[in-house]
Amino acid sequence: MTTPAPGEGPVRPVSVSLHEGTIAALKARTGKRGMSGYVELLIQRQLERDRLRELIEEAEAVHGPVDEEAVAAKRAILRGESTDAAGAA
């Protein structure tokens, strides 16, 4: 039997412990009915970030660390910024 991917499969209730302040902020943002969906999306996003971090670490182990200047230049291009660093990349 295959385990469903995040966001797939039947919905089941689970119990988690949260600080009261976190619960209050969550209820204020989502209302009582929207909490589960909001938490589901947050967990899915975190799982994606964790997996991306793992992929980056695997790539860096093979190819070495990323060139931070090249990353900054590409980021500037994506943001539409016109800088010398972006133009040189």
PDB file of C-alpha atoms in Angstrom:
ATOM      1  CA  MET A   1       0.000   0.000   0.000  1.00  0.00           C
ATOM      2  CA  THR A   2       1.390   3.393  -1.010  1.00  0.00           C
ATOM      3  CA  THR A   3       1.461   6.238   1.492  1.00  0.00           C
ATOM      4  CA  PRO A   4      -0.412   9.271   0.141  1.00  0.00           C
ATOM      5  CA  ALA A   5       1.597  12.410  -0.648  1.00  0.00           C
ATOM      6  CA  PRO A   6       1.113  15.527   1.499  1.00  0.00           C
ATOM      7  CA  GLY A   7      -2.300  17.004   0.771  1.00  0.00           C
ATOM      8  CA  GLU A   8      -3.689  13.702  -0.512  1.00  0.00           C
ATOM      9  CA  GLY A   9      -5.686  10.911   1.073  1.00  0.00           C
ATOM     10  CA  PRO A  10      -8.558  11.017   3.511  1.00  0.00           C
ATOM     11  CA  VAL A  11      -8.678  13.663   6.222  1.00  0.00           C
ATOM     12  CA  ARG A  12      -8.254  12.352   9.770  1.00  0.00           C
ATOM     13  CA  PRO A  13      -8.378  14.200  13.064  1.00  0.00           C
ATOM     14  CA  VAL A  14      -5.134  14.320  15.050  1.00  0.00           C
ATOM     15  CA  SER A  15      -4.222  15.885  18.338  1.00  0.00           C
ATOM     16  CA  VAL A  16      -1.430  18.442  18.595  1.00  0.00           C
ATOM     17  CA  SER A  17      -0.340  20.621  21.482  1.00  0.00           C
ATOM     18  CA  LEU A  18       0.071  24.343  20.869  1.00  0.00           C
ATOM     19  CA  HIS A  19       0.771  27.311  23.099  1.00  0.00           C
ATOM     20  CA  GLU A  20      -2.312  29.326  24.034  1.00  0.00           C
ATOM     21  CA  GLY A  21      -0.930  32.409  22.318  1.00  0.00           C
ATOM     22  CA  THR A  22      -0.413  30.461  19.109  1.00  0.00           C
ATOM     23  CA  ILE A  23      -3.976  29.149  19.247  1.00  0.00           C
ATOM     24  CA  ALA A  24      -5.359  32.643  19.836  1.00  0.00           C
ATOM     25  CA  ALA A  25      -3.392  34.063  16.899  1.00  0.00           C
ATOM     26  CA  LEU A  26      -4.481  31.174  14.703  1.00  0.00           C
ATOM     27  CA  LYS A  27      -8.160  31.611  15.600  1.00  0.00           C
ATOM     28  CA  ALA A  28      -7.913  35.362  15.022  1.00  0.00           C
ATOM     29  CA  ARG A  29      -6.468  34.767  11.549  1.00  0.00           C
ATOM     30  CA  THR A  30      -8.650  31.859  10.435  1.00  0.00           C
ATOM     31  CA  GLY A  31     -11.733  31.710  12.593  1.00  0.00           C
ATOM     32  CA  LYS A  32     -12.543  28.473  14.375  1.00  0.00           C
ATOM     33  CA  ARG A  33     -13.605  26.668  11.181  1.00  0.00           C
ATOM     34  CA  GLY A  34     -10.535  27.549   9.109  1.00  0.00           C
ATOM     35  CA  MET A  35      -7.881  26.340  11.522  1.00  0.00           C
ATOM     36  CA  SER A  36      -7.453  22.835  10.127  1.00  0.00           C
ATOM     37  CA  GLY A  37      -7.068  23.977   6.541  1.00  0.00           C
ATOM     38  CA  TYR A  38      -4.611  26.683   7.539  1.00  0.00           C
ATOM     39  CA  VAL A  39      -2.497  24.296   9.604  1.00  0.00           C
ATOM     40  CA  GLU A  40      -2.614  21.720   6.786  1.00  0.00           C
ATOM     41  CA  LEU A  41      -1.215  24.266   4.318  1.00  0.00           C
ATOM     42  CA  LEU A  42       1.465  25.398   6.765  1.00  0.00           C
ATOM     43  CA  ILE A  43       2.629  21.832   7.303  1.00  0.00           C
ATOM     44  CA  GLN A  44       2.649  21.130   3.568  1.00  0.00           C
ATOM     45  CA  ARG A  45       4.733  24.266   2.976  1.00  0.00           C
ATOM     46  CA  GLN A  46       7.186  23.292   5.704  1.00  0.00           C
ATOM     47  CA  LEU A  47       7.513  19.777   4.300  1.00  0.00           C
ATOM     48  CA  GLU A  48       8.282  21.296   0.884  1.00  0.00           C
ATOM     49  CA  ARG A  49      10.913  23.572   2.431  1.00  0.00           C
ATOM     50  CA  ASP A  50      12.468  20.667   4.321  1.00  0.00           C
ATOM     51  CA  ARG A  51      12.681  18.624   1.124  1.00  0.00           C
ATOM     52  CA  LEU A  52      14.131  21.556  -0.803  1.00  0.00           C
ATOM     53  CA  ARG A  53      16.783  22.016   1.902  1.00  0.00           C
ATOM     54  CA  GLU A  54      17.638  18.306   1.632  1.00  0.00           C
ATOM     55  CA  LEU A  55      17.952  18.585  -2.163  1.00  0.00           C
ATOM     56  CA  ILE A  56      20.212  21.628  -1.820  1.00  0.00           C
ATOM     57  CA  GLU A  57      22.391  19.823   0.711  1.00  0.00           C
ATOM     58  CA  GLU A  58      22.653  16.794  -1.600  1.00  0.00           C
ATOM     59  CA  ALA A  59      23.596  19.010  -4.555  1.00  0.00           C
ATOM     60  CA  GLU A  60      26.173  20.902  -2.499  1.00  0.00           C
ATOM     61  CA  ALA A  61      27.710  17.623  -1.348  1.00  0.00           C
ATOM     62  CA  VAL A  62      28.221  16.675  -5.004  1.00  0.00           C
ATOM     63  CA  HIS A  63      28.944  20.052  -6.612  1.00  0.00           C
ATOM     64  CA  GLY A  64      30.162  22.222  -3.735  1.00  0.00           C
ATOM     65  CA  PRO A  65      28.464  25.247  -2.215  1.00  0.00           C
ATOM     66  CA  VAL A  66      26.555  27.736  -4.340  1.00  0.00           C
ATOM     67  CA  ASP A  67      28.224  30.962  -5.457  1.00  0.00           C
ATOM     68  CA  GLU A  68      26.440  33.589  -3.361  1.00  0.00           C
ATOM     69  CA  GLU A  69      27.328  36.393  -5.802  1.00  0.00           C
ATOM     70  CA  ALA A  70      25.767  34.436  -8.673  1.00  0.00           C
ATOM     71  CA  VAL A  71      22.650  33.824  -6.578  1.00  0.00           C
ATOM     72  CA  ALA A  72      22.388  37.542  -5.752  1.00  0.00           C
ATOM     73  CA  ALA A  73      22.798  38.448  -9.426  1.00  0.00           C
ATOM     74  CA  LYS A  74      20.082  36.014 -10.525  1.00  0.00           C
ATOM     75  CA  ARG A  75      17.799  37.227  -7.727  1.00  0.00           C
ATOM     76  CA  ALA A  76      18.241  40.810  -8.979  1.00  0.00           C
ATOM     77  CA  ILE A  77      17.303  39.724 -12.499  1.00  0.00           C
ATOM     78  CA  LEU A  78      14.159  37.999 -11.221  1.00  0.00           C
ATOM     79  CA  ARG A  79      13.197  41.133  -9.312  1.00  0.00           C
ATOM     80  CA  GLY A  80      13.737  43.282 -12.383  1.00  0.00           C
ATOM     81  CA  GLU A  81      16.578  45.187 -10.772  1.00  0.00           C
ATOM     82  CA  SER A  82      19.222  46.581 -13.038  1.00  0.00           C
ATOM     83  CA  THR A  83      22.563  46.222 -11.290  1.00  0.00           C
ATOM     84  CA  ASP A  84      26.100  45.714 -12.502  1.00  0.00           C
ATOM     85  CA  ALA A  85      26.225  42.345 -10.738  1.00  0.00           C
ATOM     86  CA  ALA A  86      23.034  41.214 -12.454  1.00  0.00           C
ATOM     87  CA  GLY A  87      24.227  42.381 -15.832  1.00  0.00           C
ATOM     88  CA  ALA A  88      27.542  40.568 -15.477  1.00  0.00           C
ATOM     89  CA  ALA A  89      25.946  37.195 -14.686  1.00  0.00           C
TER      90      ALA A  89
END
